[in-house]
Each structure stands twice: as C-alpha cells, then as structure tokens.
CSV table of C-alpha atoms and ligand atoms in Angstrom, one decimal:
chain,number,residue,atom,x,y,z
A,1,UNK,CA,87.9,-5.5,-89.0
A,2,UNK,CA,89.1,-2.2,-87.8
A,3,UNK,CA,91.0,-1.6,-84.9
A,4,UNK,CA,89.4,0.3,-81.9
A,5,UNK,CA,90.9,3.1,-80.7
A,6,UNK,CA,94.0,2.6,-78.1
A,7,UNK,CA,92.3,5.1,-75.6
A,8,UNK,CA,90.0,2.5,-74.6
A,9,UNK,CA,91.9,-0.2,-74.3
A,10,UNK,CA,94.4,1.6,-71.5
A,11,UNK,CA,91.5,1.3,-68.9
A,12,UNK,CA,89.0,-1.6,-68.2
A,13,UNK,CA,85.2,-1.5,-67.6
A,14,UNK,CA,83.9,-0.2,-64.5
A,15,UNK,CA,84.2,-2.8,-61.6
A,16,UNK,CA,81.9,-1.1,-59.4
A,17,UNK,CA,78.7,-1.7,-62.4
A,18,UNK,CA,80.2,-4.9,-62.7
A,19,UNK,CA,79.8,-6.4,-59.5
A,20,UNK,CA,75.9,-5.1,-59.5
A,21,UNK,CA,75.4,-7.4,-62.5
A,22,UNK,CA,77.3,-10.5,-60.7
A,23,UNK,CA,75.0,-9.9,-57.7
A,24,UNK,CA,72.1,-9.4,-59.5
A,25,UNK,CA,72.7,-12.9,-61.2
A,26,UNK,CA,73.3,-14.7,-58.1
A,27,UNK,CA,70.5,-12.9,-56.3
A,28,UNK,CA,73.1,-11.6,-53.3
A,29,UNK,CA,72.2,-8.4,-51.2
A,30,UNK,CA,73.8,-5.5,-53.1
A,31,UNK,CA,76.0,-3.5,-51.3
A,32,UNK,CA,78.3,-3.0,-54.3
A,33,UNK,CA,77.4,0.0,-56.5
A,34,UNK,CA,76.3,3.0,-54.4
A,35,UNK,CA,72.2,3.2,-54.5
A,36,UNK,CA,69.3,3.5,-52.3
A,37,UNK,CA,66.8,0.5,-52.4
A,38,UNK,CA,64.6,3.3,-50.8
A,39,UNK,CA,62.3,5.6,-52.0
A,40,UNK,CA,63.0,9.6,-52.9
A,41,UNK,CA,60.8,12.0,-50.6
A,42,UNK,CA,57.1,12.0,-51.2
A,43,UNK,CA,56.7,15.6,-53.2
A,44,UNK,CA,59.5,14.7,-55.4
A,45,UNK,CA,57.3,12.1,-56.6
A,46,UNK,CA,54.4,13.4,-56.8
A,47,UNK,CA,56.3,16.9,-58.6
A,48,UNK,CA,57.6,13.9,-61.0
A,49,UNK,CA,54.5,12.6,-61.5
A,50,UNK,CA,52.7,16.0,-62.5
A,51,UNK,CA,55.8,16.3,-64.7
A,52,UNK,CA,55.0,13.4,-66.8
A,53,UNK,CA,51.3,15.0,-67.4
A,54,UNK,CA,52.2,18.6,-67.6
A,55,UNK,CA,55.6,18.4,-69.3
A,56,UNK,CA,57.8,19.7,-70.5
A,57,UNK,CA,58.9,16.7,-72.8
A,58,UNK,CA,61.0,18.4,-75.5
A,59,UNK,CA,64.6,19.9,-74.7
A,60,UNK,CA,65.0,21.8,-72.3
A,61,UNK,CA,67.8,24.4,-73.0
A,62,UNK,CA,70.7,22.9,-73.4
A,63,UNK,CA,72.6,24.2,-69.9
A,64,UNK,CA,69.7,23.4,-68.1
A,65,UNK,CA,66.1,24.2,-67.2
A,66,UNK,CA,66.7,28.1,-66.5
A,67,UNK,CA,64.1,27.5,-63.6
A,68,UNK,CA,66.1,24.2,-62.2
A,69,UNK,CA,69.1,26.9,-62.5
A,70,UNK,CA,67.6,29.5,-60.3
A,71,UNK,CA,66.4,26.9,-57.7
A,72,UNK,CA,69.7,25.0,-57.5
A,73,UNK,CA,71.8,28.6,-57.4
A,74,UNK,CA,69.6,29.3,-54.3
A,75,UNK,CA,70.3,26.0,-52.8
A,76,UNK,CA,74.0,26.2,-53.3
A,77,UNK,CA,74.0,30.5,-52.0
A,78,UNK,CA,71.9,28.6,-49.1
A,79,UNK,CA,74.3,25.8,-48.2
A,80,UNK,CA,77.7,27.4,-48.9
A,81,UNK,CA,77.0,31.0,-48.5
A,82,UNK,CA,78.5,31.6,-52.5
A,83,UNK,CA,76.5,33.4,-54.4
A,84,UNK,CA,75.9,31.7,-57.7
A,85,UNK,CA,74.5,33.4,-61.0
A,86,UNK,CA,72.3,30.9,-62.6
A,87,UNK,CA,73.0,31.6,-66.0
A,88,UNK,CA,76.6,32.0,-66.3
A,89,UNK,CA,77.7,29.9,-63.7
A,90,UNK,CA,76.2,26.6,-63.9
A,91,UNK,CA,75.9,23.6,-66.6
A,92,UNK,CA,73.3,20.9,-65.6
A,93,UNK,CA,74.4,17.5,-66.8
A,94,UNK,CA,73.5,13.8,-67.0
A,95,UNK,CA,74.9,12.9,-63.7
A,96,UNK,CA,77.7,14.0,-61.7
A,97,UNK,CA,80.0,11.8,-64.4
A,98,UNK,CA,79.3,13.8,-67.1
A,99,UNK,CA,80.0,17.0,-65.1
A,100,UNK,CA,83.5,15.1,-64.3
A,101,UNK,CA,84.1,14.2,-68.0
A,102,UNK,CA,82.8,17.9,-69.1
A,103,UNK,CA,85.1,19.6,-66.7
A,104,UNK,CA,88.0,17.1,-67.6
A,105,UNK,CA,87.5,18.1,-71.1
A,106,UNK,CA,87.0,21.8,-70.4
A,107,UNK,CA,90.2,22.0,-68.7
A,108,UNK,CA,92.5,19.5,-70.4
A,109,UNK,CA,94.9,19.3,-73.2
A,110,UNK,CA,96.0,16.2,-74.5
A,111,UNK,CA,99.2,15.3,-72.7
A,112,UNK,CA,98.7,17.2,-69.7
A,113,UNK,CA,98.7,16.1,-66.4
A,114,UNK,CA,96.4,15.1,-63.4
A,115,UNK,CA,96.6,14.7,-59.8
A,116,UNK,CA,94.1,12.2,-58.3
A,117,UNK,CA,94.3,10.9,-54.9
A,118,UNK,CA,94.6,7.3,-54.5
A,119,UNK,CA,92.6,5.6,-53.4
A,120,UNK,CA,89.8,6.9,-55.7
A,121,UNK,CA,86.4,6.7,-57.2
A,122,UNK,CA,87.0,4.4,-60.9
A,123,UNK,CA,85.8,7.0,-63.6
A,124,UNK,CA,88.8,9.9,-62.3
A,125,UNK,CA,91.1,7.3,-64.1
A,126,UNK,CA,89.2,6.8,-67.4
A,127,UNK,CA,88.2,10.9,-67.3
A,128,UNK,CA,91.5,11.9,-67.6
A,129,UNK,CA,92.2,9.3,-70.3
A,130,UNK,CA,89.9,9.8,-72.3
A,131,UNK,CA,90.4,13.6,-72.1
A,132,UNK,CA,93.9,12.6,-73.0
A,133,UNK,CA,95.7,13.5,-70.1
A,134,UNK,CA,97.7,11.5,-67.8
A,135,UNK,CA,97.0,10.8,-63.8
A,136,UNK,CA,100.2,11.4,-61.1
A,137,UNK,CA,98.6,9.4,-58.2
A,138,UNK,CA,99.4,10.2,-54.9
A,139,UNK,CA,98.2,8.1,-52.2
A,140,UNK,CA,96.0,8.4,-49.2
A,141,UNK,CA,97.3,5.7,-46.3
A,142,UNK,CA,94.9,3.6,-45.2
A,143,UNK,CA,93.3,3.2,-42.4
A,144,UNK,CA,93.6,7.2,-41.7
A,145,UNK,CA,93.9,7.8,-45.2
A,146,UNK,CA,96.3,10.9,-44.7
A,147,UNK,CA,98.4,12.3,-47.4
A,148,UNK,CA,102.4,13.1,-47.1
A,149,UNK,CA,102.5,16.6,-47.4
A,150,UNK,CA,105.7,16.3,-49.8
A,151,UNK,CA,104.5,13.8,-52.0
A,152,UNK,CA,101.5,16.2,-53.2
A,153,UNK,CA,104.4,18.9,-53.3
A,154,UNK,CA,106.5,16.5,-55.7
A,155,UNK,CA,103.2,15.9,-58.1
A,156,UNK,CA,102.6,20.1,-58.2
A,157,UNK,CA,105.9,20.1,-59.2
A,158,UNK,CA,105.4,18.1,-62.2
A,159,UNK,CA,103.1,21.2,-62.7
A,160,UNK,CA,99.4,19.5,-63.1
A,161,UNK,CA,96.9,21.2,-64.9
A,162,UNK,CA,94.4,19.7,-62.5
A,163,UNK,CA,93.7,17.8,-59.6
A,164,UNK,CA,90.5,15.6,-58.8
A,165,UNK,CA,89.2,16.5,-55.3
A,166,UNK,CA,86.1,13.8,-54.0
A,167,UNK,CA,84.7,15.4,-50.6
A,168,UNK,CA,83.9,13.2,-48.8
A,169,UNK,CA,85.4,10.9,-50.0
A,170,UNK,CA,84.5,7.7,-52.5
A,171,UNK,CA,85.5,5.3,-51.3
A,172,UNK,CA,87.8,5.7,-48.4
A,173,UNK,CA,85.0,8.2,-46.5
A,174,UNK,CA,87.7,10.2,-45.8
A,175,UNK,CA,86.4,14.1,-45.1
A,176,UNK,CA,89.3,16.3,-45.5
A,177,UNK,CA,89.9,18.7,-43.0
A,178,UNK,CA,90.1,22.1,-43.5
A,179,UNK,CA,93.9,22.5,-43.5
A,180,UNK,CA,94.6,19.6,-45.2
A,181,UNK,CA,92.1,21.6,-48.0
A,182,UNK,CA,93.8,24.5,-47.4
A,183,UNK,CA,97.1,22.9,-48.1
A,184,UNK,CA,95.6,22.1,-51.5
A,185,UNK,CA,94.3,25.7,-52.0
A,186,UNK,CA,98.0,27.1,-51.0
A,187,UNK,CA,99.8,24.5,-54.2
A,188,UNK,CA,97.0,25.0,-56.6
A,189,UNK,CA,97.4,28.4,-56.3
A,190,UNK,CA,101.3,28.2,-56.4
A,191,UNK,CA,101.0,26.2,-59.4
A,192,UNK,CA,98.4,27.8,-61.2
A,193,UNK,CA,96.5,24.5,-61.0
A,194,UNK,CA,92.4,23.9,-61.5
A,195,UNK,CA,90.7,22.1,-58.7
A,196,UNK,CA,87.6,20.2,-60.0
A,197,UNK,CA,86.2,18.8,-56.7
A,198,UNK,CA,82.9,15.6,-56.9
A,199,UNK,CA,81.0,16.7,-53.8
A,200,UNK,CA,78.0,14.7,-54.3
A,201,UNK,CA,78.1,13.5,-51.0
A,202,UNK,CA,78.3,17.1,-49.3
A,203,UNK,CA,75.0,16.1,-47.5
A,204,UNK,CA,76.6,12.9,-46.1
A,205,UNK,CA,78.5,13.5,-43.4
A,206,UNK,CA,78.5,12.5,-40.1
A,207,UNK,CA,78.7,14.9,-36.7
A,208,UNK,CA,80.7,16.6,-35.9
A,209,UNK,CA,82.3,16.9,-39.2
A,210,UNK,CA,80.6,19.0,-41.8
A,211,UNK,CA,81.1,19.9,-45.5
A,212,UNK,CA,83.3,22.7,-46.2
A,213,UNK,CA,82.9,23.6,-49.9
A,214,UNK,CA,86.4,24.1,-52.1
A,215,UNK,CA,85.1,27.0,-53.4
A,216,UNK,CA,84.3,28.7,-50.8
A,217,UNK,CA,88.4,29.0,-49.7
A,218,UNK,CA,89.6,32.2,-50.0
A,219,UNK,CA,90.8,33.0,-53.8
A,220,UNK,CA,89.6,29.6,-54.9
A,221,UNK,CA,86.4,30.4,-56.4
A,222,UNK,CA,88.1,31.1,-59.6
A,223,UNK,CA,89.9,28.0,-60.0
A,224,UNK,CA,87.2,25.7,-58.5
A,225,UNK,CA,84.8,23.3,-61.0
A,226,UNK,CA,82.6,22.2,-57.9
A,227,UNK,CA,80.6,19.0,-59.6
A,228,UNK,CA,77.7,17.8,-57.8
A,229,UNK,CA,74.3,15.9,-58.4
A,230,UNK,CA,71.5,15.3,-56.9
A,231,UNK,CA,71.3,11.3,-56.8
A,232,UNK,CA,72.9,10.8,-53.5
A,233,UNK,CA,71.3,13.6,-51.9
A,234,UNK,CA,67.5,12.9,-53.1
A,235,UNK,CA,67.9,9.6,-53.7
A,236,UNK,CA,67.7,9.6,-56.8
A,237,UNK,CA,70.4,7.9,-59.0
A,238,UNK,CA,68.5,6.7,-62.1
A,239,UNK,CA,67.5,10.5,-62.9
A,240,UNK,CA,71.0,12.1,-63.7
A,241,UNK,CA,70.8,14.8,-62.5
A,242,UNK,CA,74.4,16.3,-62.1
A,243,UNK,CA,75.8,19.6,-62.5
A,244,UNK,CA,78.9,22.0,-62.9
A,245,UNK,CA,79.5,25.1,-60.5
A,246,UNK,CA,82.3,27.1,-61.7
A,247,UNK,CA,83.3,31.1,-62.8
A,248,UNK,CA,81.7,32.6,-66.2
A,249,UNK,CA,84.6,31.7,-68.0
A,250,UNK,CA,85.3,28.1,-67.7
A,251,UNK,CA,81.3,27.5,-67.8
A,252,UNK,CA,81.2,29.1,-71.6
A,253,UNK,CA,83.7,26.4,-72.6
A,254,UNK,CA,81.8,23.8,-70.4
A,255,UNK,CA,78.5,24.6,-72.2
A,256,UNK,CA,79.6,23.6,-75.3
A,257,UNK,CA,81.6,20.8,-74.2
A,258,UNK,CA,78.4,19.5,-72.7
A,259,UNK,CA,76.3,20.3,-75.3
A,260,UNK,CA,78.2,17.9,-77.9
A,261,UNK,CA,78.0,15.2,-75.6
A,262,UNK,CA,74.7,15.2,-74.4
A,263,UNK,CA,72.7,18.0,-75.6
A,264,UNK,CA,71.0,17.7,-72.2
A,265,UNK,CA,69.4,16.8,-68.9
A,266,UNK,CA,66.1,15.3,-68.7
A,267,UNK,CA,63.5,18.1,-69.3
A,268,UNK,CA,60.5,16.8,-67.1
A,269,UNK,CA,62.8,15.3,-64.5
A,270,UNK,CA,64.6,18.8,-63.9
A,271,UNK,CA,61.1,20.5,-64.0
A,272,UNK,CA,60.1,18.1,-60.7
A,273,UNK,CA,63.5,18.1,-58.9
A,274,UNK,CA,63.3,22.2,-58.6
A,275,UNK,CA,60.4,20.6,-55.6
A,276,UNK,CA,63.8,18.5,-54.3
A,277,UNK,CA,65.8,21.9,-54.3
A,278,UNK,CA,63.2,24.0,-52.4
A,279,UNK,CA,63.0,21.4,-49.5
A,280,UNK,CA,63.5,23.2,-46.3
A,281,UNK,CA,66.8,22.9,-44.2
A,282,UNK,CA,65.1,20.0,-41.9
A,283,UNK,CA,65.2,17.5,-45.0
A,284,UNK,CA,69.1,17.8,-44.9
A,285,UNK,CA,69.0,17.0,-41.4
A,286,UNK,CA,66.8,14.3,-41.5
A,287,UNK,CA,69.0,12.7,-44.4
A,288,UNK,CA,72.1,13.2,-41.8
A,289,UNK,CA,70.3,11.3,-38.9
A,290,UNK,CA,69.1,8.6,-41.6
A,291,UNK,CA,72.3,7.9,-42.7
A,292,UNK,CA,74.2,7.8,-39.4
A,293,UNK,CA,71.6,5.3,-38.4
A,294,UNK,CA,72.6,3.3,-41.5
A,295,UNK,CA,76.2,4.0,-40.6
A,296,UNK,CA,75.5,2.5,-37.1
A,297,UNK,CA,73.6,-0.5,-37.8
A,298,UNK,CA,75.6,-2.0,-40.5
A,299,UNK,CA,79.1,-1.0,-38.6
A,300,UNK,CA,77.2,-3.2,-35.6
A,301,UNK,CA,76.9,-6.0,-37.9
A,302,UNK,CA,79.8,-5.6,-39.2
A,303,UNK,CA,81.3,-6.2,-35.5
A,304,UNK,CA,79.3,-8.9,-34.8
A,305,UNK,CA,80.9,-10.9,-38.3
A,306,UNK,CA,84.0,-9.6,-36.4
A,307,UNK,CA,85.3,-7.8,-39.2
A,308,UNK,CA,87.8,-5.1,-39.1
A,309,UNK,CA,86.9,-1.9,-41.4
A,310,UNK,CA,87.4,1.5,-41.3
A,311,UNK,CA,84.7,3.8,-40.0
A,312,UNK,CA,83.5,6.5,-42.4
A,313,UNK,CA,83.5,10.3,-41.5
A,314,UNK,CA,81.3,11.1,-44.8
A,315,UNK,CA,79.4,9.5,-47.9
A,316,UNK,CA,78.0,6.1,-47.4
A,317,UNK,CA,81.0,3.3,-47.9
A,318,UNK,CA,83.1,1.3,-45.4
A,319,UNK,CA,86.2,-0.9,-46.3
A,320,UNK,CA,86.4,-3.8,-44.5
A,321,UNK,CA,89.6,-5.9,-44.1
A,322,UNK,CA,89.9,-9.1,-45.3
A,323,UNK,CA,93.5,-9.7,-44.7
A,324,UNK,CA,92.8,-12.8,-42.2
A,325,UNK,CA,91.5,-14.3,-44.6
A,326,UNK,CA,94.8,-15.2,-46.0
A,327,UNK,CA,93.9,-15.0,-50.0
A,328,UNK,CA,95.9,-12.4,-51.8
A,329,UNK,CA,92.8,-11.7,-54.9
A,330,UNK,CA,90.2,-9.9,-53.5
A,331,UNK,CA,88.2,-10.0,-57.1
A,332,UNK,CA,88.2,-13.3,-56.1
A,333,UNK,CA,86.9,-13.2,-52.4
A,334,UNK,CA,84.0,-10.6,-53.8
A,335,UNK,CA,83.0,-13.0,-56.2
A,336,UNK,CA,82.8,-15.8,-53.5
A,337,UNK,CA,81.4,-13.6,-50.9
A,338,UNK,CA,78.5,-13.0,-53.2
A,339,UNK,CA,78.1,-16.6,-54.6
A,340,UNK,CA,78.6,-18.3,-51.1
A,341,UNK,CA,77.5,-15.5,-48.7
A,342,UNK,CA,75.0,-13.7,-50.4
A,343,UNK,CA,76.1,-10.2,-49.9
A,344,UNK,CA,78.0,-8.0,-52.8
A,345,UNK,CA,80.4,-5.9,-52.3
A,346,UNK,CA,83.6,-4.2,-54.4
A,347,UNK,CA,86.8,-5.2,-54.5
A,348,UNK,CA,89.0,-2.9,-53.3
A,349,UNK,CA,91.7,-3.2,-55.8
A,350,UNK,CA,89.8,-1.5,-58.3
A,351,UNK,CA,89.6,2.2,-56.1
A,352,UNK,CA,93.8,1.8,-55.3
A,353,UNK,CA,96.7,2.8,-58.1
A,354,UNK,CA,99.1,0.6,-55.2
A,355,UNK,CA,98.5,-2.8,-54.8
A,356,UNK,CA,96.2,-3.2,-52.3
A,357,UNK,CA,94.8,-6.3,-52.1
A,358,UNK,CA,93.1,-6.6,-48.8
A,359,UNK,CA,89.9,-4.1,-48.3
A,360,UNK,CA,86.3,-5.0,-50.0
A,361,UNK,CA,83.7,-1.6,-50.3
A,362,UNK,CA,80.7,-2.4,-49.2
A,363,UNK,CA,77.8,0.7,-49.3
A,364,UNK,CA,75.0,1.2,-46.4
A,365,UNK,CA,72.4,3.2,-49.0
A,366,UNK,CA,70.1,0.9,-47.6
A,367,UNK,CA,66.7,0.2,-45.9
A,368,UNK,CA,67.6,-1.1,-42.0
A,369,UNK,CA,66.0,-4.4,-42.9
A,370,UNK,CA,68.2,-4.5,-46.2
A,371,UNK,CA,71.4,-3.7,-43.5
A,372,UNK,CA,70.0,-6.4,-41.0
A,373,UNK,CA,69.8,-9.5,-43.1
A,374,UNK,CA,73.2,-8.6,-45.2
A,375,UNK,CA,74.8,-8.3,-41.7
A,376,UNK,CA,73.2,-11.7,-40.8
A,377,UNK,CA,74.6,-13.4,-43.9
A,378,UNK,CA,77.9,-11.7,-42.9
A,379,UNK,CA,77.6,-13.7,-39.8
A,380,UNK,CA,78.4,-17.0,-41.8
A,381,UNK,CA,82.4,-15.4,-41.8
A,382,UNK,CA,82.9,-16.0,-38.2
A,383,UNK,CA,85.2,-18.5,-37.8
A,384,UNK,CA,85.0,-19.5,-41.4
A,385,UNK,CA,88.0,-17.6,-42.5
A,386,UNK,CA,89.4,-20.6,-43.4
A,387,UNK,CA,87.0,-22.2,-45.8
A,388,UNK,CA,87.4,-19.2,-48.3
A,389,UNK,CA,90.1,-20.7,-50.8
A,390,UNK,CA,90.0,-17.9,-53.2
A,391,UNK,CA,88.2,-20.3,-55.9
B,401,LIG,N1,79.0,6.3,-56.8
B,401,LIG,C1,78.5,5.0,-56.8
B,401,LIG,C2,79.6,4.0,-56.3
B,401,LIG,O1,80.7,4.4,-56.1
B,401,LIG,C3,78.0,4.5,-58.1
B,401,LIG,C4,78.1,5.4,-59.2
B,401,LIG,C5,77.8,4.8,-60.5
B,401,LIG,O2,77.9,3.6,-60.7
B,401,LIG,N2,77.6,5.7,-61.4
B,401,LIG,O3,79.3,2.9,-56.1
C-alpha cells in the first residue's frame, strides 16, 4: 500500500473530539469539547426553520451570502467601531477552523515560521503544519498565564511570518490586556509580522474586563486576519458558521483559498443567522450575565470537590489542578474521571508544547442543572485523592 503523506503523521488527532466520544461511550457529563447542551435564541430558530421552507438550498456565493455579509459587517462596525466593507473584506467559512486554516494558508509559505502562545487551542499546531510552516511556541505561565516580554522578542527575532492570537483565550481564559496587546502590535509591526487573532469568544467575557478587538489597534488593521464564528456566541456550534475579517488584499487571496476547500457556507443556515446578527445589544448582555452565572456555579462546585483551578477572565473553560493527586498522566486521570466519576473533561497536556502534566479543562457551556449534577459527581474526589491510581 502507499504511504500517507508525512504531514499528517507529525501531529495526532484532536484530543479535545476525542474525549467527547470516550464520554459519550461511558455516558459521563460532558464538559470536554466546548458546546452548549442549550438551546440557540427563539427567532434564530424559527428564522432556521422558515429557511428550510423558503430556501435558499443551492450555493450561495462562494464568500458568503452577500446579505449575511452586510448584516455581519454591521454587527462587527457596531461592536468594534471598524467599519467593514462587506464585499471586499470578509470570507464566510465553515467554522471559525476553516477561517484559521484559510488564513494560515493565505499567509504562509512552506517553511516559514509561526508564533503561537502556549498554552493553546489543538488545531493552531496542525494549521501551521499542514500549511507547512513551523510553530516557535512561547509560553504563557500558569496560573497567571503572563508572557516574558523577551521571550516573545527572541521568537520576532527569528522573524515569523505570523503569530496566532486567541482572545480570550482557549483554554487558559486568559484575556490579554491592552498593553500586553499592544506589546504585540509594537513587534508585529517591527517585524513586519501578520497577526491572525480567533476571537470567537469576544462575547465571553466577564466584568470588568471587556473585548478589545486586534484590529482595532492603531496601524493594525492592515496586518490583522480577525477570525470569528458565530457558534459560541449564538450557540450554535453544529452550523459552521465562521468567518475571516481582514483588508481587501489578503481577503482576495483568502477567497480563493476558501473556495478550493469548501466552496462554501451553508446557504439556508446563513440566510437565518442574518436574524442572530440583527439581535439588539441586550442579547449580548444577556449572554454575559448567563455565562457569569455558569462561571459561578460550577467554580462553587468546583470549591466544594475542593479543587484548585484557575478562574477564567473570558470564554467558557477552567483548568483545574490535579497535582494532589499524585499521578504524573493526566490522559490517564481524564479517562478515569469519566469512567469512575462520570464527568469528562480534557487533559491538559494536549493545550501545552511544555510538559505540563497536572491541569484537566473542563467547559461550563452548560444548562445550571447540567453544572449542578457534574459538580455533585465531582463531590466523589473529596478525600478520594488517593484511590485514583492512574489505571
Ligand atoms: N472550541 C471548542 C473546544 O475547545 C471545540 C471546538 C471544536 O471541537 N471544533 O473545546
């Protein structure tokens, strides 16, 4: 038999989707891959479900809808104060990973290089691979996870031809302040260096921090690939919906780099989401105070287990320590904690280019009762941190 290529075998599959299927065949409470187990608002349904009767259900064109263009252009002028021309400045995608593969491919040669923080959401790694570049990690310290201003010089200096910005953060829920950003700005700049941020979780942030969009730095709208979906923010995962903000220039490459991939979004499911993208400034708000209550009711349980974790400023993960647990695999304590304990989580390892071998992910995308009874299972690792033997 023929050989596969050797891109594919320099990165594994994603750990993230795997643990969902593990959990799914032990029936545990999912708190592994990042999705809601509630609904999307009301009139995005009922948009979706006039979609399905009305249409359309044949290709759409193939950078997008041009009237889900104009409504997310107005949404993004609204929210960032940029204002966006729908035709020459956006590319609609399946999902916010294929904006992050189409603007890793858009920007890359083969051989060039990549700065992604560590730790860091799985598919940056296996972007830049299979765009046939090569990641310089540079890490983020937990618990704080702050970065040494001269160790992001030293991987500028090896003269990048990007870096991978997640704000906030995946999975560290790190929100990076506005010098820190501004730091960033002042090397790309230096360095003549594309920033291609994943800010799909620009709704998700919790007061008093709020989202401060790259692009919007001075002089970094032209170097800026802002990707972004709508999954997170409408609940809506399963729809990939995703897209690519970026100047006229870059976006005529991206077109066609999107095109051969995917040809295109889903027709009728961009038609109904323009109703998600016209939903008035109180639905962002709402979404906020939703998700801080999810951020405080699964933190509480996560005290009452008397686990140690890190306390997210943004998006919708915690890390929780399981160092006194004394077991040096934590693939191994996920998979126990979901055959034995009932609750799914991801094994930190898999986010970190260092060996860190002590923090499991867990997500709170979830209904309070789903919180309540995961944090109840939970309960079962009080003063059982000894009967975990890593088997
Ligand atoms: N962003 C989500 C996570 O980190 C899931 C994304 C995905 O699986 N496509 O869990």
């Amino acid at each position: 038999m023929p050989k596969t290529s050797e891109r594919t075998s320099v990165f594994g599959e994603s750990v993230i989707r795997r643990m969902t299927r593990v959990a799914n065949a032990h029936g545990a409470i999912n708190l592994s891959q990042g999705f809601p187990d509630f609904d999307p608002p009301a009139e995005l349904l009922a948009a979706a479900e006039a979609a399905a009767r009305k249409g359309p259900h044949q290709y759409a064109v193939t950078w997008g809808a041009p009237n889900y263009r104009e409504a997310l252009a107005r949404k993004h002028s609204r929210h960032t104060g940029l204002s966006i021309d729908p035709n020459s400045q956006i590319v609609v995608t399946c999902g916010s990973t294929e904006a992050m593969m189409a603007a890793m491919m858009t920007a890359c040669n083969p051989g060039d290089k990549v700065v992604i923080f560590s730790p860091f959401y799985e598919n940056y790694v296996a972007d830049t691979i299979l765009s046939g570049a090569e990641p310089i990690y540079v890490p983020l310290r937990p618990p704080a996870f702050g970065f040494d201003e001269q160790e992001l010089r030293r991987a500028f200096e090896q003269r990048p031809k990007a870096i991978i910005l997640c704000n906030p953060s995946n999975p560290s829920g790190k929100v990076f302040t506005r010098e820190e950003l501004l730091l960033i700005a002042g090397l790309a700049e230096e360095f003549d260096t594309w920033v291609i941020t994943d800010e799909v979780y620009e709704h998700i942030l919790y007061a008093p921090h709020r989202h401060l969009s790259f692009a919007t730095l001075p002089g970094m709208f032209e170097r800026t690939i802002t990707c972004g979906s709508l999954s997170k923010t409408y609940s809506i995962t399963g729809w990939r919906l995703g897209h690519l903000i970026a100047p006229a220039a870059f976006i005529n490459e991206a077109k066609k780099v999107h095109d051969f991939l995917t040809v295109g979004a889903a027709a009728p499911l961009m038609e109904a989401a323009v109703t998600a993208l016209q939903l008035p400034d109180s639905y962002y708000e709402g979404l906020v105070a939703s998700y801080t209550e999810k951020r405080d009711v699964f933190l509480g349980a996560l005290d009452r287990a008397g686990l140690t974790y890190t306390r997210p400023d943004g998006a919708y993960y915690d890390m929780v320590d399981i160092s006194e647990f004394g077991h040096a695999d934590d693939t191994a304590f996920a998979e126990w904690l979901i055959r034995d304990v009932g609750v799914a989580g991801v094994p930190g390892s898999s986010f970190f280019r260092e060996p860190v071998r002590h923090l499991i992910r867990f997500h709170f995308a979830k209904k309070t009762e789903t919180l309540t009874a995961a944090g109840e299972r939970l309960l079962a690792l009080r003063g059982r941190n000894r009967l975990f033997k890593g088997a």
